[in-house]
Short mmCIF file of C-alpha atoms in Angstrom, two decimals:
data_model
loop_
_atom_site.label_atom_id
_atom_site.label_comp_id
_atom_site.label_asym_id
_atom_site.label_seq_id
_atom_site.Cartn_x
_atom_site.Cartn_y
_atom_site.Cartn_z
CA ALA P 95 92.78 -55.07 -1.82
CA GLN P 96 91.47 -54.69 -5.34
CA THR P 97 90.00 -51.68 -7.27
CA VAL P 98 88.60 -51.53 -10.74
CA THR P 99 87.98 -48.31 -12.68
CA GLN P 100 85.87 -47.74 -15.82
CA SER P 101 86.31 -44.21 -16.96
CA GLN P 102 83.73 -44.27 -19.68
CA PRO P 103 80.08 -43.86 -18.10
CA GLU P 104 78.55 -44.15 -21.63
CA MET P 105 79.66 -45.19 -25.04
CA SER P 106 77.77 -45.42 -28.26
CA VAL P 107 78.62 -47.12 -31.69
CA GLN P 108 76.92 -47.61 -35.00
CA GLU P 109 75.64 -50.96 -35.82
CA ALA P 110 78.31 -53.28 -37.42
CA GLU P 111 81.16 -50.92 -36.32
CA THR P 112 83.78 -51.75 -33.50
CA VAL P 113 83.90 -50.24 -30.09
CA THR P 114 86.36 -50.55 -27.26
CA LEU P 115 85.44 -50.20 -23.61
CA SER P 116 88.32 -49.32 -21.15
CA CYS P 117 89.12 -50.61 -17.72
CA THR P 118 92.04 -50.28 -15.41
CA TYR P 119 92.51 -52.30 -12.30
CA ASP P 120 94.77 -52.47 -9.28
CA THR P 121 95.31 -55.53 -7.16
CA SER P 122 97.73 -56.90 -4.58
CA GLU P 123 96.96 -60.50 -5.57
CA SER P 124 99.52 -62.39 -7.73
CA ASP P 125 96.83 -64.84 -8.73
CA TYR P 126 93.91 -63.11 -10.21
CA TYR P 127 91.45 -63.27 -13.03
CA LEU P 128 89.71 -60.54 -15.02
CA PHE P 129 86.22 -60.60 -16.46
CA TRP P 130 83.80 -58.52 -18.47
CA TYR P 131 80.28 -58.95 -17.71
CA LYS P 132 77.23 -57.70 -19.67
CA GLN P 133 73.95 -56.65 -17.87
CA PRO P 134 71.09 -55.82 -20.24
CA PRO P 135 68.23 -53.65 -19.09
CA SER P 136 66.33 -55.47 -16.26
CA ARG P 137 68.24 -58.76 -17.03
CA GLN P 138 70.80 -60.70 -15.30
CA MET P 139 74.58 -60.40 -15.45
CA ILE P 140 76.14 -62.56 -18.16
CA LEU P 141 79.75 -63.41 -18.39
CA VAL P 142 81.19 -62.25 -21.64
CA ILE P 143 84.88 -63.08 -21.45
CA ARG P 144 87.59 -63.98 -19.03
CA GLN P 145 91.37 -63.52 -18.85
CA GLU P 146 93.67 -65.42 -16.54
CA ALA P 147 96.26 -63.01 -15.43
CA TYR P 148 99.13 -65.64 -15.90
CA LYS P 149 98.32 -65.94 -19.57
CA GLN P 150 99.96 -63.50 -21.96
CA GLN P 151 97.64 -64.41 -24.78
CA ASN P 152 94.62 -62.09 -25.06
CA ALA P 153 91.18 -63.91 -24.70
CA THR P 154 88.77 -63.95 -27.58
CA GLU P 155 85.14 -65.14 -27.73
CA ASN P 156 83.69 -64.70 -31.19
CA ARG P 157 83.14 -61.00 -31.68
CA PHE P 158 84.57 -60.06 -28.28
CA SER P 159 88.27 -59.85 -27.51
CA VAL P 160 90.34 -58.21 -24.80
CA ASN P 161 93.56 -56.19 -24.85
CA PHE P 162 95.27 -57.29 -21.49
CA GLN P 163 98.26 -55.11 -20.74
CA LYS P 164 99.35 -56.53 -17.34
CA ALA P 165 102.24 -53.98 -16.51
CA ALA P 166 99.88 -51.17 -17.20
CA LYS P 167 97.05 -52.86 -15.31
CA SER P 168 94.73 -52.26 -18.23
CA PHE P 169 92.00 -54.67 -19.62
CA SER P 170 89.91 -53.26 -22.47
CA LEU P 171 87.01 -54.96 -24.26
CA LYS P 172 86.74 -54.76 -28.04
CA ILE P 173 83.32 -55.61 -29.67
CA SER P 174 83.50 -56.15 -33.39
CA ASP P 175 80.61 -55.99 -35.75
CA SER P 176 78.44 -54.46 -33.01
CA GLN P 177 74.76 -55.73 -32.96
CA LEU P 178 71.57 -54.27 -31.51
CA GLY P 179 71.65 -56.99 -28.86
CA ASP P 180 74.97 -55.77 -27.63
CA ALA P 181 73.33 -52.80 -25.98
CA ALA P 182 73.75 -53.14 -22.20
CA MET P 183 75.76 -52.14 -19.18
CA TYR P 184 79.21 -53.61 -19.36
CA PHE P 185 81.01 -54.20 -16.11
CA CYS P 186 84.82 -54.95 -15.74
CA ALA P 187 85.72 -57.08 -12.72
CA SER P 188 88.78 -58.39 -11.04
CA GLU P 189 88.79 -61.71 -9.08
CA GLY P 190 91.40 -62.53 -6.46
CA ALA P 191 91.34 -64.44 -3.19
CA GLN P 192 87.79 -65.51 -3.90
CA LYS P 193 86.61 -61.88 -4.08
CA LEU P 194 84.98 -60.42 -7.25
CA VAL P 195 85.37 -56.60 -7.41
CA PHE P 196 83.43 -54.67 -10.11
CA GLY P 197 83.95 -51.38 -11.85
CA GLN P 198 81.26 -48.70 -12.12
CA GLY P 199 80.11 -49.84 -15.50
CA THR P 200 79.81 -48.48 -19.05
CA ARG P 201 76.48 -48.16 -20.73
CA LEU P 202 76.85 -49.13 -24.31
CA THR P 203 74.26 -47.95 -26.88
CA ILE P 204 74.06 -49.29 -30.31
CA ASN P 205 72.79 -47.04 -33.07
CA PRO P 206 71.01 -48.59 -35.97
CA GLU S 41 70.54 -76.76 -16.73
CA ALA S 42 68.62 -74.31 -14.58
CA GLY S 43 70.40 -71.11 -13.67
CA VAL S 44 70.48 -69.20 -10.33
CA VAL S 45 66.87 -68.61 -9.28
CA GLN S 46 65.75 -65.58 -7.14
CA SER S 47 62.32 -64.49 -5.83
CA PRO S 48 60.67 -62.27 -5.68
CA ARG S 49 61.84 -60.41 -8.79
CA TYR S 50 60.35 -57.08 -7.47
CA LYS S 51 59.41 -55.98 -3.87
CA ILE S 52 58.01 -52.71 -2.77
CA ILE S 53 57.81 -52.13 0.98
CA GLU S 54 57.38 -49.29 3.36
CA LYS S 55 60.30 -48.11 5.53
CA LYS S 56 60.74 -50.01 8.90
CA GLN S 57 59.09 -53.03 7.49
CA PRO S 58 60.96 -56.38 7.12
CA VAL S 59 61.83 -57.93 3.77
CA ALA S 60 63.32 -61.22 2.67
CA PHE S 61 64.85 -62.46 -0.50
CA TRP S 62 65.38 -66.04 -1.62
CA CYS S 63 67.96 -67.70 -3.85
CA ASN S 64 68.45 -71.18 -5.17
CA PRO S 65 71.90 -71.70 -6.64
CA ILE S 66 72.88 -73.81 -9.67
CA SER S 67 72.64 -77.39 -8.75
CA GLY S 68 75.83 -78.79 -7.25
CA HIS S 69 77.30 -75.23 -6.62
CA ASN S 70 78.70 -75.08 -3.12
CA THR S 71 79.61 -71.44 -3.03
CA LEU S 72 76.83 -68.79 -2.88
CA TYR S 73 77.24 -65.03 -2.84
CA TRP S 74 74.85 -62.15 -2.14
CA TYR S 75 75.55 -58.77 -3.74
CA LEU S 76 74.04 -55.30 -3.42
CA GLN S 77 73.90 -53.31 -6.65
CA ASN S 78 72.87 -49.69 -6.41
CA LEU S 79 71.42 -47.86 -9.40
CA GLY S 80 74.13 -47.13 -12.03
CA GLN S 81 76.88 -48.93 -10.13
CA GLY S 82 78.50 -52.29 -9.98
CA PRO S 83 77.64 -55.06 -7.54
CA GLU S 84 79.28 -55.16 -4.14
CA LEU S 85 79.68 -58.23 -2.09
CA LEU S 86 77.60 -58.56 1.05
CA ILE S 87 78.24 -62.21 2.03
CA ARG S 88 79.88 -65.40 0.68
CA TYR S 89 78.97 -68.88 1.75
CA GLU S 90 80.92 -72.10 1.42
CA ASN S 91 78.28 -74.67 1.77
CA GLU S 92 76.35 -73.64 5.00
CA GLU S 93 79.28 -71.55 6.42
CA ALA S 94 79.45 -67.83 6.06
CA VAL S 95 83.13 -67.35 5.16
CA ASP S 96 83.06 -63.69 4.34
CA ASP S 97 80.48 -61.41 5.81
CA SER S 98 82.61 -58.36 6.49
CA GLN S 99 80.52 -56.11 4.25
CA LEU S 100 77.13 -57.18 5.65
CA PRO S 101 75.54 -54.46 7.71
CA LYS S 102 74.81 -56.75 10.67
CA ASP S 103 72.55 -54.41 12.56
CA ARG S 104 69.86 -54.83 10.13
CA PHE S 105 70.88 -57.51 7.48
CA SER S 106 70.99 -61.25 8.20
CA ALA S 107 71.44 -64.23 5.98
CA GLU S 108 71.17 -67.96 6.22
CA ARG S 109 71.97 -71.01 4.20
CA LEU S 110 70.95 -73.77 6.57
CA LYS S 111 71.26 -76.82 4.37
CA GLY S 112 73.99 -75.55 2.17
CA VAL S 113 71.72 -75.12 -0.80
CA ASP S 114 69.32 -72.24 -1.13
CA SER S 115 69.78 -69.09 0.92
CA THR S 116 67.74 -66.19 2.40
CA LEU S 117 68.78 -62.64 2.89
CA LYS S 118 66.76 -60.53 5.22
CA ILE S 119 66.67 -56.89 6.11
CA GLN S 120 64.76 -55.76 9.29
CA PRO S 121 63.89 -52.88 9.51
CA ALA S 122 64.32 -51.62 6.01
CA GLU S 123 65.56 -48.10 5.29
CA LEU S 124 64.97 -45.88 2.31
CA GLY S 125 68.73 -46.22 1.50
CA ASP S 126 68.23 -50.00 1.04
CA SER S 127 66.43 -49.46 -2.27
CA ALA S 128 68.72 -51.39 -4.76
CA VAL S 129 68.96 -54.63 -6.60
CA TYR S 130 69.97 -57.67 -4.54
CA LEU S 131 71.93 -60.18 -6.68
CA CYS S 132 72.61 -63.79 -5.72
CA ALA S 133 75.36 -65.71 -7.53
CA SER S 134 76.94 -69.07 -7.26
CA SER S 135 80.10 -71.00 -8.22
CA LEU S 136 81.01 -74.60 -8.21
CA ASP S 137 83.39 -74.28 -5.28
CA GLN S 138 85.82 -71.90 -3.61
CA GLY S 139 88.50 -72.78 -6.22
CA SER S 140 86.17 -71.80 -9.18
CA ARG S 141 86.84 -68.37 -10.55
CA GLU S 142 83.54 -67.83 -12.47
CA GLN S 143 80.35 -66.80 -10.76
CA TYR S 144 76.89 -67.17 -12.31
CA PHE S 145 74.40 -64.56 -11.48
CA GLY S 146 70.66 -64.72 -10.83
CA PRO S 147 68.16 -62.06 -12.19
CA GLY S 148 68.19 -60.18 -8.97
CA THR S 149 65.45 -58.74 -6.65
CA ARG S 150 64.73 -55.01 -7.09
CA LEU S 151 63.70 -53.58 -3.78
CA THR S 152 61.99 -50.30 -3.40
CA VAL S 153 61.54 -48.89 0.02
CA THR S 154 59.00 -45.93 0.26
#
Protein backbone atom coordinates (compact mmCIF):
# COMPACT_ATOMS: atom_id res chain seq x y z
CA ALA A 1 0.00 0.00 0.00
CA GLN A 2 1.08 3.56 -0.66
CA THR A 3 0.11 6.83 0.97
CA VAL A 4 1.19 10.35 0.14
CA THR A 5 0.72 13.33 2.45
CA GLN A 6 1.02 17.01 1.57
CA SER A 7 0.67 19.02 4.76
CA GLN A 8 0.49 22.46 3.14
CA PRO A 9 -2.94 23.07 1.57
CA GLU A 10 -1.81 26.52 0.37
CA MET A 11 1.47 28.33 -0.14
CA SER A 12 2.32 31.73 -1.54
CA VAL A 13 5.56 33.29 -2.71
CA GLN A 14 6.73 36.56 -4.17
CA GLU A 15 7.63 36.53 -7.81
CA ALA A 16 11.34 35.72 -8.33
CA GLU A 17 11.65 34.22 -4.84
CA THR A 18 12.13 30.57 -3.90
CA VAL A 19 9.48 28.30 -2.41
CA THR A 20 9.56 24.74 -1.11
CA LEU A 21 6.56 22.41 -1.14
CA SER A 22 6.57 19.50 1.29
CA CYS A 23 5.58 15.89 0.76
CA THR A 24 5.93 12.72 2.79
CA TYR A 25 5.08 9.27 1.61
CA ASP A 26 4.87 5.69 2.74
CA THR A 27 5.17 2.61 0.58
CA SER A 28 5.76 -1.09 0.91
CA GLU A 29 7.29 -1.23 -2.57
CA SER A 30 11.05 -1.53 -2.92
CA ASP A 31 10.90 -0.31 -6.52
CA TYR A 32 9.09 2.98 -6.71
CA TYR A 33 9.22 6.39 -8.31
CA LEU A 34 8.17 9.76 -7.00
CA PHE A 35 6.68 12.59 -9.01
CA TRP A 36 5.56 16.17 -8.75
CA TYR A 37 2.69 17.14 -11.03
CA LYS A 38 1.39 20.64 -11.73
CA GLN A 39 -2.29 21.31 -12.45
CA PRO A 40 -3.09 24.90 -13.48
CA PRO A 41 -6.69 26.06 -13.02
CA SER A 42 -9.00 24.24 -15.44
CA ARG A 43 -6.03 22.76 -17.24
CA GLN A 44 -4.47 19.38 -17.43
CA MET A 45 -1.99 17.68 -15.14
CA ILE A 46 1.60 18.18 -16.25
CA LEU A 47 4.62 16.26 -15.02
CA VAL A 48 7.12 18.62 -13.40
CA ILE A 49 9.83 16.31 -12.17
CA ARG A 50 10.43 12.68 -11.31
CA GLN A 51 12.77 10.83 -8.97
CA GLU A 52 13.72 7.18 -9.14
CA ALA A 53 13.90 5.89 -5.58
CA TYR A 54 17.05 3.87 -6.28
CA LYS A 55 18.95 7.04 -7.23
CA GLN A 56 20.58 9.02 -4.45
CA GLN A 57 21.12 12.13 -6.54
CA ASN A 58 18.30 14.64 -6.34
CA ALA A 59 16.51 15.32 -9.63
CA THR A 60 16.66 18.78 -11.19
CA GLU A 61 14.70 20.28 -14.08
CA ASN A 62 15.65 23.89 -14.75
CA ARG A 63 14.14 25.95 -11.91
CA PHE A 64 12.64 22.87 -10.24
CA SER A 65 14.56 20.58 -7.94
CA VAL A 66 13.73 18.03 -5.29
CA ASN A 67 15.11 17.10 -1.90
CA PHE A 68 14.68 13.35 -1.68
CA GLN A 69 15.27 11.94 1.80
CA LYS A 70 14.62 8.21 1.42
CA ALA A 71 15.08 7.21 5.04
CA ALA A 72 12.72 9.95 6.19
CA LYS A 73 10.34 9.23 3.30
CA SER A 74 10.33 12.87 2.38
CA PHE A 75 10.20 14.36 -1.11
CA SER A 76 10.02 18.15 -1.26
CA LEU A 77 9.90 20.35 -4.34
CA LYS A 78 11.87 23.58 -4.58
CA ILE A 79 10.91 26.18 -7.14
CA SER A 80 13.54 28.84 -7.71
CA ASP A 81 12.96 32.24 -9.31
CA SER A 82 9.18 31.80 -9.09
CA GLN A 83 7.20 33.03 -12.07
CA LEU A 84 3.54 33.98 -12.43
CA GLY A 85 3.05 30.92 -14.64
CA ASP A 86 4.01 28.67 -11.75
CA ALA A 87 0.69 29.37 -10.04
CA ALA A 88 -1.17 26.06 -9.87
CA MET A 89 -2.07 23.07 -7.73
CA TYR A 90 0.95 20.89 -7.15
CA PHE A 91 0.52 17.20 -6.48
CA CYS A 92 3.11 14.86 -5.08
CA ALA A 93 2.68 11.25 -6.22
CA SER A 94 4.22 7.86 -5.56
CA GLU A 95 4.30 5.13 -8.19
CA GLY A 96 4.83 1.49 -7.38
CA ALA A 97 3.47 -1.78 -8.81
CA GLN A 98 1.92 0.16 -11.70
CA LYS A 99 -0.18 2.20 -9.28
CA LEU A 100 0.11 6.00 -8.98
CA VAL A 101 -1.07 7.45 -5.67
CA PHE A 102 -1.46 11.21 -5.24
CA GLY A 103 -1.34 13.52 -2.27
CA GLN A 104 -4.07 16.06 -1.53
CA GLY A 105 -2.27 18.86 -3.32
CA THR A 106 -0.81 22.27 -2.46
CA ARG A 107 -2.22 25.39 -4.06
CA LEU A 108 0.65 27.74 -4.94
CA THR A 109 -0.01 31.44 -5.41
CA ILE A 110 2.58 33.75 -6.93
CA ASN A 111 2.42 37.35 -5.74
CA PRO A 112 3.63 39.92 -8.29
CA GLU B 1 2.54 14.62 -31.09
CA ALA B 2 -1.07 14.81 -29.95
CA GLY B 3 -1.68 14.37 -26.26
CA VAL B 4 -4.44 12.48 -24.50
CA VAL B 5 -7.80 13.61 -25.83
CA GLN B 6 -10.97 13.60 -23.78
CA SER B 7 -14.52 14.59 -24.57
CA PRO B 8 -16.69 16.22 -23.59
CA ARG B 9 -14.79 18.77 -21.52
CA TYR B 10 -17.87 19.66 -19.51
CA LYS B 11 -21.12 17.82 -18.88
CA ILE B 12 -24.17 18.78 -16.83
CA ILE B 13 -26.85 16.17 -16.24
CA GLU B 14 -29.69 15.53 -13.85
CA LYS B 15 -29.38 12.78 -11.28
CA LYS B 16 -30.47 9.31 -12.39
CA GLN B 17 -29.48 10.09 -15.97
CA PRO B 18 -26.71 8.14 -17.76
CA VAL B 19 -23.49 9.77 -18.90
CA ALA B 20 -20.46 8.65 -20.89
CA PHE B 21 -16.94 9.98 -21.22
CA TRP B 22 -14.54 9.25 -24.05
CA CYS B 23 -10.76 9.08 -24.07
CA ASN B 24 -8.22 8.66 -26.83
CA PRO B 25 -4.71 7.99 -25.49
CA ILE B 26 -1.42 9.04 -26.99
CA SER B 27 -0.71 7.02 -30.13
CA GLY B 28 1.17 3.85 -29.31
CA HIS B 29 0.37 3.92 -25.61
CA ASN B 30 -0.89 0.53 -24.53
CA THR B 31 -1.80 1.38 -20.94
CA LEU B 32 -4.82 3.55 -20.21
CA TYR B 33 -6.10 4.82 -16.87
CA TRP B 34 -9.30 6.44 -15.66
CA TYR B 35 -9.10 8.60 -12.54
CA LEU B 36 -11.68 10.41 -10.44
CA GLN B 37 -10.68 13.80 -9.04
CA ASN B 38 -12.94 15.39 -6.46
CA LEU B 39 -12.70 19.13 -5.91
CA GLY B 40 -9.56 20.10 -4.04
CA GLN B 41 -8.17 16.57 -3.95
CA GLY B 42 -5.72 14.44 -5.85
CA PRO B 43 -6.84 11.99 -8.52
CA GLU B 44 -7.81 8.45 -7.51
CA LEU B 45 -7.53 5.49 -9.83
CA LEU B 46 -10.75 3.93 -11.05
CA ILE B 47 -9.49 1.44 -13.62
CA ARG B 48 -6.34 0.53 -15.55
CA TYR B 49 -6.24 -1.15 -18.95
CA GLU B 50 -3.38 -3.02 -20.57
CA ASN B 51 -4.44 -3.00 -24.22
CA GLU B 52 -8.08 -4.15 -24.10
CA GLU B 53 -7.83 -5.95 -20.75
CA ALA B 54 -8.91 -4.30 -17.50
CA VAL B 55 -6.09 -5.38 -15.18
CA ASP B 56 -7.03 -3.27 -12.15
CA ASP B 57 -10.66 -2.29 -11.58
CA SER B 58 -10.71 -2.78 -7.84
CA GLN B 59 -11.69 0.85 -7.18
CA LEU B 60 -14.42 1.03 -9.84
CA PRO B 61 -17.94 1.12 -8.29
CA LYS B 62 -19.32 -1.59 -10.49
CA ASP B 63 -22.95 -1.12 -9.49
CA ARG B 64 -23.15 2.06 -11.54
CA PHE B 65 -19.82 2.52 -13.33
CA SER B 66 -18.61 0.60 -16.35
CA ALA B 67 -15.74 1.01 -18.78
CA GLU B 68 -14.60 -0.50 -22.02
CA ARG B 69 -11.62 -0.40 -24.34
CA LEU B 70 -12.75 -2.74 -27.06
CA LYS B 71 -9.93 -2.38 -29.58
CA GLY B 72 -7.21 -1.50 -27.14
CA VAL B 73 -7.08 2.13 -28.21
CA ASP B 74 -9.78 4.57 -27.14
CA SER B 75 -11.93 3.99 -24.10
CA THR B 76 -15.33 4.91 -22.72
CA LEU B 77 -16.31 5.34 -19.07
CA LYS B 78 -20.02 5.23 -18.28
CA ILE B 79 -22.10 6.05 -15.23
CA GLN B 80 -25.68 4.82 -15.02
CA PRO B 81 -27.52 6.15 -13.14
CA ALA B 82 -25.58 9.23 -12.04
CA GLU B 83 -25.82 10.46 -8.45
CA LEU B 84 -25.18 13.90 -6.99
CA GLY B 85 -21.94 12.62 -5.45
CA ASP B 86 -20.56 11.73 -8.86
CA SER B 87 -19.92 15.42 -9.57
CA ALA B 88 -16.17 15.56 -10.13
CA VAL B 89 -13.50 15.68 -12.82
CA TYR B 90 -12.86 12.41 -14.64
CA LEU B 91 -9.30 12.19 -15.90
CA CYS B 92 -7.88 9.85 -18.47
CA ALA B 93 -4.16 9.09 -18.64
CA SER B 94 -1.96 6.85 -20.73
CA SER B 95 1.52 5.39 -20.62
CA LEU B 96 3.59 3.52 -23.16
CA ASP B 97 3.23 0.14 -21.47
CA GLN B 98 3.00 -1.44 -18.05
CA GLY B 99 6.73 -0.99 -17.54
CA SER B 100 6.55 2.76 -18.08
CA ARG B 101 6.58 4.78 -14.90
CA GLU B 102 5.28 8.09 -16.33
CA GLN B 103 1.67 8.79 -17.09
CA TYR B 104 0.38 11.51 -19.39
CA PHE B 105 -2.93 13.08 -18.53
CA GLY B 106 -5.77 14.44 -20.60
CA PRO B 107 -7.63 17.67 -19.78
CA GLY B 108 -10.43 15.83 -18.01
CA THR B 109 -14.21 15.93 -18.16
CA ARG B 110 -15.89 18.04 -15.49
CA LEU B 111 -19.20 16.40 -14.58
CA THR B 112 -21.91 18.26 -12.70
CA VAL B 113 -24.91 16.27 -11.53
CA THR B 114 -27.92 18.37 -10.50
